[in-house]
Amino acid sequence: TSIKGSHPVPWTPEGDAAFVECKEELRKATILAYPDTTLPWAIFTDASEYAIGAVLQQRRGQHWEPLAFFSQKLQPALRKHCPYDRELHAIYAALRKFRYIFEARHITIFTDHKPLLHAFSQDPDRATPWQFHRLDFISQFTTDIQHIAGKDNIVADALSRIEEISMAVSSNELAQAQAEDEELQQRIQREQHDSLNLRPVNIPGCNKQIYCDVSTDIIRPYVPTALRKKIFDALHSISHPGARASAKLLTQRYVWPSINRDCRLWARTCLACQRNKVSRHVLSPIQNFPSRTRRFEHIHVDIIGPYIPSKGYRYCLTIIDRFTRFPEAFPIDSIDAECVARTLFAGWICRYGVPLQITTDQGTQFKSQLFSALARLLGSKPYKYHHFPSAVEWNGGTSSPSLEGCHSLPRKQLMGRHATHRSPWNSCRLEGRSWRNSCRSRLWRANSFTR
Ligand SMILES: [Zn+2]
């Protein structure tokens, strides 16, 4: 029946039953209890080879009520520690996590690792500094560590093996498929030793051995052809990461020949990804300038600075003719378009004539203002100008990359002996001159050379 519109919804006994059932399910799902200061507190911890888990509980009658859960993946360095250290670290990390709840109250720690029960009665000198630091922290809250059989420590155990729960296929299914996979069997028979080093490994909870790659620190099971797409779908569908991230997600857990290529291909062809993601960005192609045949037809304009003020000038307008590579530099006190236009007009246009084309990598707004100002000064219509999104593109995108070198020429000349001084301005101060004055003479010197 439709529940849209204004007509009443018929309420049947089945509906009533379903509602009660929903309520019951919701109640079951949220069974975290509130702290009760009159009840005894306990933390149950466990550590596996790659993760730790803990649960904070309170005993009400015959039952333990969970207050909070905690699980954490172990850092690669910690995975190399012995089981005692990992279990100790689980207690330490759990106390750090939950201390705000139970601080200043008596708490018992339950662990399934028996040697830890004597941690506080041993000679402190026998503990490594790493262990001592953790024991010291734990002793600030409790020294009451008790044993719980592994099979009774279900919650913490499950939390410390959370990786296994999230495995895309069960170990038995994987072992079965490996036995039926021809490619793998051939590999084993030929004892093929390429990048994969396959060895049979016993996995807990599985009665058969599973072939795993042991060439890296992480032991990864070999996935036979039949299960590859299934495993990919299971992991990719968690958050639909991109091609590269999907491949990383898979290669951290599983291995098969050409796993990277397969994952990238499947991620790109994922229907949900294609519908909902922008995977292609249209980039404008790098432009080539037509080469010029006459001097002063096409100039490149750039602004360098800000520098230490020299008689009020903080910036420098650099201009380069594209054909001859003839450079000019003019100190300017501001970088607004009006000032740049006036300098360009007086310094270049009045001396060398009007260029056909001006290129700059400044922002669009600046360009528009600059060309309006130039047009006003010349009493003409606005110039034609190229738009370049970034200086990088400008530098690399020109048909002659050496132009960038030319543009930096005035910069280098202005900075003087910048190879020998940390700050180029040191040299100017030492000489007792300002860069504004030396600018012209340095350019003249540079232009006098034959290049
Ligand atoms: Zn996807």
mmCIF file of C-alpha atoms and ligand atoms in Angstrom, residues 236 240 270 273, ligand 1:
data_model
loop_
_atom_site.group_PDB
_atom_site.id
_atom_site.type_symbol
_atom_site.label_atom_id
_atom_site.label_comp_id
_atom_site.label_asym_id
_atom_site.label_seq_id
_atom_site.Cartn_x
_atom_site.Cartn_y
_atom_site.Cartn_z
ATOM 1 C CA HIS A 236 35.893 -1.903 -3.470
ATOM 2 C CA HIS A 240 34.320 2.927 -3.898
ATOM 3 C CA CYS A 270 32.785 -0.023 -11.816
ATOM 4 C CA CYS A 273 31.838 4.823 -9.771
HETATM 5 ZN ZN ZN B 1 33.098 1.690 -7.573
#
